[in-house]
Short mmCIF file of C-alpha atoms in Angstrom, two decimals:
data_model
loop_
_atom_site.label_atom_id
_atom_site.label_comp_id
_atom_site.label_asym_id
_atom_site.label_seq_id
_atom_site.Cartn_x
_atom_site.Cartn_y
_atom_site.Cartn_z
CA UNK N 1350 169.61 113.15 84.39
CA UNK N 1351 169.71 116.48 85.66
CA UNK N 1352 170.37 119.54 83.48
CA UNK N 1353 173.72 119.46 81.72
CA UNK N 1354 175.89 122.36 82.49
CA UNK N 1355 177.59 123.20 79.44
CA UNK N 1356 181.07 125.60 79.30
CA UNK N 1357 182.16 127.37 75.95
CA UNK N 1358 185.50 127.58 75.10
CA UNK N 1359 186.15 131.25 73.19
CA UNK N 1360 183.47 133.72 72.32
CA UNK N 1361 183.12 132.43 68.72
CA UNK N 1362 180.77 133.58 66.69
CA UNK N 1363 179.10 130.30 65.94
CA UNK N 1364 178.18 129.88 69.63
CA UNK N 1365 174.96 131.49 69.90
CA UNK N 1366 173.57 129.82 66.92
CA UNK N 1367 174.72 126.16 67.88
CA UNK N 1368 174.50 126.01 71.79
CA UNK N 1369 173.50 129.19 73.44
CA UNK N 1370 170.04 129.69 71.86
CA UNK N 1371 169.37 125.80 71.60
CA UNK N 1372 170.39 125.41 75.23
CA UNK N 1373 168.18 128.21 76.29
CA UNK N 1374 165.35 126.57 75.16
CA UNK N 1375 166.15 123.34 76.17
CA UNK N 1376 164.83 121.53 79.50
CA UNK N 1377 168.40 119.52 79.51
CA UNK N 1378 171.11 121.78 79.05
CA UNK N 1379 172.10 125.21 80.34
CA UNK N 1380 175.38 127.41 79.06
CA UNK N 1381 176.73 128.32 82.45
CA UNK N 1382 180.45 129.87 81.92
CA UNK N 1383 182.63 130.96 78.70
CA UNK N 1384 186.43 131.28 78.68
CA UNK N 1385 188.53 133.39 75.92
CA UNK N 1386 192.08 134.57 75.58
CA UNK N 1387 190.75 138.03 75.88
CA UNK N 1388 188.71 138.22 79.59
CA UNK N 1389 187.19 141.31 78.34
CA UNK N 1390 185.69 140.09 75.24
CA UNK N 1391 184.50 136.76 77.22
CA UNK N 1392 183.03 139.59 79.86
CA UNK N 1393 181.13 141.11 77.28
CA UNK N 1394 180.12 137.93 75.35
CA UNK N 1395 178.56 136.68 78.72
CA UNK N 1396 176.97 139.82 79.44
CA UNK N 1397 175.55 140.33 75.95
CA UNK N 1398 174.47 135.99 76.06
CA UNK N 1399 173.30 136.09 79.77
CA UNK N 1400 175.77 133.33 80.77
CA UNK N 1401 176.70 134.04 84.08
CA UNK N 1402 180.21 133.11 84.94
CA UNK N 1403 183.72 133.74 83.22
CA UNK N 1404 186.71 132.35 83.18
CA UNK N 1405 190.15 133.76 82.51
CA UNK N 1406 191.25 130.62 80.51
CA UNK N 1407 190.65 127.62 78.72
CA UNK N 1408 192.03 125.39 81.54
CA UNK N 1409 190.27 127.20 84.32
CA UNK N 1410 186.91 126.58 82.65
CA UNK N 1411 187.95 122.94 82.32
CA UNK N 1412 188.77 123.00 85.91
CA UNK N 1413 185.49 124.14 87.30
CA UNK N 1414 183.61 121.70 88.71
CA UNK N 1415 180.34 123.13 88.13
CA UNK N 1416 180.82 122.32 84.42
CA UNK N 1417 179.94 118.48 83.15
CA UNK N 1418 180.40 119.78 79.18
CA UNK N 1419 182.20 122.02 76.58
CA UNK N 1420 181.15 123.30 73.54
CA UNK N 1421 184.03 123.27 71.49
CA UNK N 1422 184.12 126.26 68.76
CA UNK N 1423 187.78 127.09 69.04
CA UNK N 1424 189.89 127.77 65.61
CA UNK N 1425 190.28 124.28 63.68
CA UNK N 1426 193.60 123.61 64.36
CA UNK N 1427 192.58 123.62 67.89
CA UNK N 1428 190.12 121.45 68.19
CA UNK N 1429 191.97 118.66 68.87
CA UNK N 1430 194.26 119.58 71.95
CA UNK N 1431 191.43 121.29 73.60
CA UNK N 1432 189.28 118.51 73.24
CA UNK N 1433 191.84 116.17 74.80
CA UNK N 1434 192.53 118.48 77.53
CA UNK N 1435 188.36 118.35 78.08
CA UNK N 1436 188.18 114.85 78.32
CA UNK N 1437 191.04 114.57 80.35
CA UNK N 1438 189.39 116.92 82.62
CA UNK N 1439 186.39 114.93 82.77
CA UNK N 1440 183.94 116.49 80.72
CA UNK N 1441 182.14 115.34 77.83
CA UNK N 1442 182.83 117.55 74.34
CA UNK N 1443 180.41 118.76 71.61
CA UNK N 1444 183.50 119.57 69.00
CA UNK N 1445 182.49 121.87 66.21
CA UNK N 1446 183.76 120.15 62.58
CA UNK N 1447 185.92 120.08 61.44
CA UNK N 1448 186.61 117.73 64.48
CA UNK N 1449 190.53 118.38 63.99
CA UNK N 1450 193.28 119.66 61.86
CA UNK N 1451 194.17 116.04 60.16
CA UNK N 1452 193.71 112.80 60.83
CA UNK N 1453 196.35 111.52 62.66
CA UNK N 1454 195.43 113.98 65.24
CA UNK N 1455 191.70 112.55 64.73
CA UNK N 1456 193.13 109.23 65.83
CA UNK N 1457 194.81 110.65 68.56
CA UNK N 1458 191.61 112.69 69.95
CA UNK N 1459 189.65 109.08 69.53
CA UNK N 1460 192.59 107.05 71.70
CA UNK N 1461 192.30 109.66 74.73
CA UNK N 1462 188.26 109.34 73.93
CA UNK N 1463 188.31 105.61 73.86
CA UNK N 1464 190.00 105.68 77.12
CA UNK N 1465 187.22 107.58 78.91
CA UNK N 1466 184.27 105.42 77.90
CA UNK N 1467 181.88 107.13 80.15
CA UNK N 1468 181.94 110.47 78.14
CA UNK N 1469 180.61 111.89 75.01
CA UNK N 1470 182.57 113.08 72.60
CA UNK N 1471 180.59 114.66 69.68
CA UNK N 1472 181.38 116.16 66.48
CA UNK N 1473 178.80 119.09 65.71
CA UNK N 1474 177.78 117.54 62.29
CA UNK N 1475 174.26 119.23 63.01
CA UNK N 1476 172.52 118.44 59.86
CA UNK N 1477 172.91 114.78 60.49
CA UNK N 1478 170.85 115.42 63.42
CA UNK N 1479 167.74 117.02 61.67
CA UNK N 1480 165.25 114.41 59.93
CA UNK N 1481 165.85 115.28 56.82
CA UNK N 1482 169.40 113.64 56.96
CA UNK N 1483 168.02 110.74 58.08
CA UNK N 1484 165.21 110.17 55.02
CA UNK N 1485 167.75 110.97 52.65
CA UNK N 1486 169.76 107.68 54.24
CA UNK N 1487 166.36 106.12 53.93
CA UNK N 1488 165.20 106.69 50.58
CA UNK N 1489 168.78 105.67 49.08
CA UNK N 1490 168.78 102.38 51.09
CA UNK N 1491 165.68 101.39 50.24
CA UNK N 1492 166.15 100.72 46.97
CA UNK N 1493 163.82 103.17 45.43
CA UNK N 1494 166.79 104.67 42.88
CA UNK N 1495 167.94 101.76 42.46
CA UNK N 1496 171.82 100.64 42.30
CA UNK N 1497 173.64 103.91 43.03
CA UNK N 1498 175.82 105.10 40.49
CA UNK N 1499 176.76 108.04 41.50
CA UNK N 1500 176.80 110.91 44.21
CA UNK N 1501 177.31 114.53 44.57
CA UNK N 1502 177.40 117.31 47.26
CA UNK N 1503 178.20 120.69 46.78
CA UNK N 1504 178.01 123.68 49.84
CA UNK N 1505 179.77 127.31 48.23
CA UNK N 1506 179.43 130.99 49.68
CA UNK N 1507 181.56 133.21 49.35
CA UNK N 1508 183.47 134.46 52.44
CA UNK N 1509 184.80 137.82 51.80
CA UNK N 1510 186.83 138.70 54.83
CA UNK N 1511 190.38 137.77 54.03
CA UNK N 1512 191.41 137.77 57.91
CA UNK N 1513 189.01 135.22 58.81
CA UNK N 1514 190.89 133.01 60.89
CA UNK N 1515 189.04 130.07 57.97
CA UNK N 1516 192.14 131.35 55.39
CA UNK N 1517 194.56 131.09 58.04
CA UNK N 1518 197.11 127.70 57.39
CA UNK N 1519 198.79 127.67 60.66
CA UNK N 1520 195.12 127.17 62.15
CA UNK N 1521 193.94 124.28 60.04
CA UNK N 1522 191.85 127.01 57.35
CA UNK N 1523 190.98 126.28 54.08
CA UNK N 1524 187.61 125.65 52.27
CA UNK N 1525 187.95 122.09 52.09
CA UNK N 1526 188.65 121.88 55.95
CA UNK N 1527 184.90 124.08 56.35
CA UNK N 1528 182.35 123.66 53.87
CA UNK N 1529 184.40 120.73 52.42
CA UNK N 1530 183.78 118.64 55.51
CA UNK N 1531 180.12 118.59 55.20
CA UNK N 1532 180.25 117.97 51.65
CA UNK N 1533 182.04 114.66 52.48
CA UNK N 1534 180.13 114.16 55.07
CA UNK N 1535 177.23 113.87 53.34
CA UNK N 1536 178.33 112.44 50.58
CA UNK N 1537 179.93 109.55 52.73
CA UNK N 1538 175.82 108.92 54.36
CA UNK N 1539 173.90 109.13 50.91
CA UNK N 1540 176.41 106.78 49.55
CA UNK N 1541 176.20 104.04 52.53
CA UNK N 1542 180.06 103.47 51.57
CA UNK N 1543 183.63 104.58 52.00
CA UNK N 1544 184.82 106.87 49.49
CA UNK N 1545 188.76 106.38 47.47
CA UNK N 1546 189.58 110.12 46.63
CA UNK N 1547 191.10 109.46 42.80
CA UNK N 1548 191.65 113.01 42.30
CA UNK N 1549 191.41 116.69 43.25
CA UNK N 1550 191.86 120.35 42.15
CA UNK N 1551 192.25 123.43 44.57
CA UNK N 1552 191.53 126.93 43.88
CA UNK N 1553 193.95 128.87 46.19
CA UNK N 1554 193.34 132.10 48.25
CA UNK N 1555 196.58 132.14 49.29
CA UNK N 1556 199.50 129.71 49.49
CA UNK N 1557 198.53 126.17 51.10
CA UNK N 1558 195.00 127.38 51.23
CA UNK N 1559 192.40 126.46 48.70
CA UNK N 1560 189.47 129.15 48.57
CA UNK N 1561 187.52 126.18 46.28
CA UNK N 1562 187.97 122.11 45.54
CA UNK N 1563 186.44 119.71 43.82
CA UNK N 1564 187.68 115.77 44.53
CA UNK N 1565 186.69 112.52 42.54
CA UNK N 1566 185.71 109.83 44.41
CA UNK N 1567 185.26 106.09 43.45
CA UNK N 1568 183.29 103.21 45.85
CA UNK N 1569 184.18 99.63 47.09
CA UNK N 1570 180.59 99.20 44.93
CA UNK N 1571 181.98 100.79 41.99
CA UNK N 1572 179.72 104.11 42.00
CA UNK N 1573 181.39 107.29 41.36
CA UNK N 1574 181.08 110.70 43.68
CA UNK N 1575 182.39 114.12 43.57
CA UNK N 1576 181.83 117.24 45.89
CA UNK N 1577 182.68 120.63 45.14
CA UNK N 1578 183.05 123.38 47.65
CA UNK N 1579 184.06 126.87 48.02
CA UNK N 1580 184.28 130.04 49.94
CA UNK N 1581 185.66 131.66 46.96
CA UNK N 1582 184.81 130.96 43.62
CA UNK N 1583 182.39 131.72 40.63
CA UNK N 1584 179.76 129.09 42.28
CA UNK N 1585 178.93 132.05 44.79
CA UNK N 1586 175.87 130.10 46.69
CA UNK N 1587 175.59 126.32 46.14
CA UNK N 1588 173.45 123.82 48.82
CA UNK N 1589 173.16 120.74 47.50
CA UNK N 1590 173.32 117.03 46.64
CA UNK N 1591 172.01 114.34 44.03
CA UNK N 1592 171.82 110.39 43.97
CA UNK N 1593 171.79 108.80 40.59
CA UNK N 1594 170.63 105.34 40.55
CA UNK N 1595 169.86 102.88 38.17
CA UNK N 1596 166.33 103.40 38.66
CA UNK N 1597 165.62 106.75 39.82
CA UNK N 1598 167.47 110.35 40.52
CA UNK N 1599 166.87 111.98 44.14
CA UNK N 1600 168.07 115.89 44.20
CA UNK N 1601 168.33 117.60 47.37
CA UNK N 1602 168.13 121.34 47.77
CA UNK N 1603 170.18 122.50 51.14
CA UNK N 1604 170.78 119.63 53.26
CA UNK N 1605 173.12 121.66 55.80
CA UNK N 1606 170.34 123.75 57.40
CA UNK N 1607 167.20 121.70 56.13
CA UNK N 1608 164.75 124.10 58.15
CA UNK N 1609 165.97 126.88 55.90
CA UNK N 1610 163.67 125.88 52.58
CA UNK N 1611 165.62 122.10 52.30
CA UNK N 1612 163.90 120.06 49.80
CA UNK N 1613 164.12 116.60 48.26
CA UNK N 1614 162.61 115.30 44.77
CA UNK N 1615 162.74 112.08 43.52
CA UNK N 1616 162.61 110.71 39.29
CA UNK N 1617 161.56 107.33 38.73
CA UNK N 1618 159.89 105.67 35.79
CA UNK N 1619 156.77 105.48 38.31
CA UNK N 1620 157.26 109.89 38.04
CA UNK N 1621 158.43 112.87 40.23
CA UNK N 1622 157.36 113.54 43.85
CA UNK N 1623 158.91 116.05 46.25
CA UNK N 1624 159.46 116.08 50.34
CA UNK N 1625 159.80 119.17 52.11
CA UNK N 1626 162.13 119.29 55.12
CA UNK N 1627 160.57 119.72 58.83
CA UNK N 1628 160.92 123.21 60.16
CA UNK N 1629 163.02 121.42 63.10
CA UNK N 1630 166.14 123.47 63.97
CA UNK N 1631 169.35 121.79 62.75
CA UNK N 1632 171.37 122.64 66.41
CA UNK N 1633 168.27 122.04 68.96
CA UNK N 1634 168.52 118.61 67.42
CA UNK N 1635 171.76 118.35 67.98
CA UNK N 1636 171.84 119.62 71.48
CA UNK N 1637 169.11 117.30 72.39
CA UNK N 1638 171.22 113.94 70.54
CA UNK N 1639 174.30 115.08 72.85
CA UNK N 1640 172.03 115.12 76.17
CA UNK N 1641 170.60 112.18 75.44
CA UNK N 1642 173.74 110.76 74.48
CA UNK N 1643 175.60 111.84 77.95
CA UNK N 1644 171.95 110.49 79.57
CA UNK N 1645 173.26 106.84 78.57
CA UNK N 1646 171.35 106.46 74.72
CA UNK N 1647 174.93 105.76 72.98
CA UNK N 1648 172.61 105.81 69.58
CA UNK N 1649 172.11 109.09 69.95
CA UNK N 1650 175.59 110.03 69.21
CA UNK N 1651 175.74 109.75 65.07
CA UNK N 1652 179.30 111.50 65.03
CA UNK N 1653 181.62 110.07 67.65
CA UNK N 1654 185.22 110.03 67.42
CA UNK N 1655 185.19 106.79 65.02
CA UNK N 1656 183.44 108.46 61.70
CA UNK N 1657 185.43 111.60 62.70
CA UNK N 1658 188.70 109.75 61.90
CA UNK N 1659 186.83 108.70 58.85
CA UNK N 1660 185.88 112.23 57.39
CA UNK N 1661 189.69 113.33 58.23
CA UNK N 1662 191.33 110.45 56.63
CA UNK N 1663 189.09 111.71 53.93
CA UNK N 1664 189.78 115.20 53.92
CA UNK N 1665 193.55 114.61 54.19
CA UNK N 1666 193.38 112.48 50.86
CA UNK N 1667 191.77 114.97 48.95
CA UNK N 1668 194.45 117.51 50.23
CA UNK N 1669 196.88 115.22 48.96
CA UNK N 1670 195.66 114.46 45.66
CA UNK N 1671 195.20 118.62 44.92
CA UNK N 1672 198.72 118.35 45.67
CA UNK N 1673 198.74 120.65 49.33
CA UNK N 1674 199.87 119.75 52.30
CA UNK N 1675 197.86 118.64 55.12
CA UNK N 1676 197.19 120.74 57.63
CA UNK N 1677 199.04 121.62 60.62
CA UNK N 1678 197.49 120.87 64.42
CA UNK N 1679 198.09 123.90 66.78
#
């Protein structure tokens, strides 16, 4: 496969992070054009990035031939139509997560996916790339804890703006909908099951929008799970998840950016050891799964369009119990 040429839709400020500085040191990928809804704060994003062409619009960056992928960073609550009007242009998608506003338009996104087979569609879940996610998986399967019993995940920091487009309703905002997702995410992996949300409580920032949740969970195995997340609340930094077992407890310090002191210890009767997480970076990872995954390796996608629909049908559960309503697609 020849380098994939990779388009960004909106100078967000996520991009350089997940796909500009991955992509620049990556043999397989290259960032060649951005599109905003302001042309001169694309212009300026390129200029500042190095990215060498611009386009005036969404759909004319779709259009360009010269592009085989977008990167899709865009405002929650558009996720989904822009990723649609990707693949209908022919181009596989990396979608940042939340991978849409609620599930229904999850299942919708995976229809128009399903009916383009021969391109990726990827929801940026970048942790799950690193190693670390993947030994966490490991250690839980193998036994080593024992019967699970229960599982938590937790991800809180406080975001202070209040016109972050993340506390805006009509764009899909709300903590649950950021940190929230990875907190189910992870909880959904360490657990090896599919959660039943049995209840939830919101902390609102403003109406409709919950600044903070926390959401019981019960498995088909009859283990127990609850995350917590915020972007608002008295738990100002919290990175974390734990395993109880039977047989054994596994904690785990920072599982969203691993490379950034992530850490996992494990209590048995046998005693206490600890694993430290690779330096690897969370997004190179990533970048490299998606190539590989539009190179032909379909294993190297670990978030396609089927456990997105998953994680929404989750998230839109727990938004139900707290008593909110789901939120809207753009």
């Amino acid at each position: 496969m020849t380098g994939l040429r990779v388009g960004v839709l909106g100078a967000a400020r996520i991009a350089p992070q997940a796909i500009i500085k991955p992509a620049a040191g990556s043999p397989d990928a290259t960032v060649v054009a951005v599109a905003a809804r302001d042309r001169g704060k694309a212009e300026a994003f390129a200029k500042k990035h190095q990215i060498p062409h611009v386009h005036s619009s969404y759909a004319a960056l779709l259009a360009d031939p010269e592009i085989d992928a977008v990167y899709n960073p865009l405002p929650n609550g558009l996720h989904g139509e822009w990723t649609i009007a990707a693949l209908e242009a022919g181009k596989h998608v990396l979608c940042e997560k939340p991978f849409t506003a609620n599930a229904a338009e999850a299942r919708e996104v995976k229809a128009v996916a399903d009916a383009h087979p021969d391109l990726v569609v990827m929801e940026a879940f970048h942790y799950r790339y690193h190693p670390f996610a993947e030994r966490l998986r490991e250690i839980v399967a193998s036994g080593e804890l024992g019967t699970v019993e229960r599982v938590e995940t937790a991800m809180c920091f406080p975001l202070i703006h209040r016109n972050d487009i993340r506390w805006d309703f009509a764009l899909a905002g709300g903590a649950t909908m950021d940190v929230g997702c990875y907190t189910i995410h992870c909880l959904r992996l360490l657990a090896g099951e599919e959660p039943e949300v049995v209840a939830a409580t919101a902390r609102l920032r403003k109406p409709d929008v919950d600044r903070a949740m926390v959401a019981d969970m019960q498995f088909p195995s009859g283990a127990t799970g609850r995350i917590h997340c915020s972007m608002w609340s008295s738990s100002v930094l919290k990175l974390g998840a734990r395993v109880i077992g039977d047989k054994g407890e596994m904690k785990v310090r920072n599982f969203t950016m691993p490379h950034v002191l992530g850490k996992l210890t494990v209590s048995t009767e046998a005693g206490s050891r600890s694993e430290v997480a690779s330096k690897d970076r969370t997004y190179v990872r990533q970048l490299d799964a998606f190539c590989r995954a539009v190179g032909g390796d379909a294993s190297a996608n670990l978030t396609p369009p089927s456990d997105s629909v998953t994680t929404m049908e989750i998230i839109d559960a727990v938004y139900t119990a707290a008593g909110l309503p789901l939120r809207p697609a753009g």
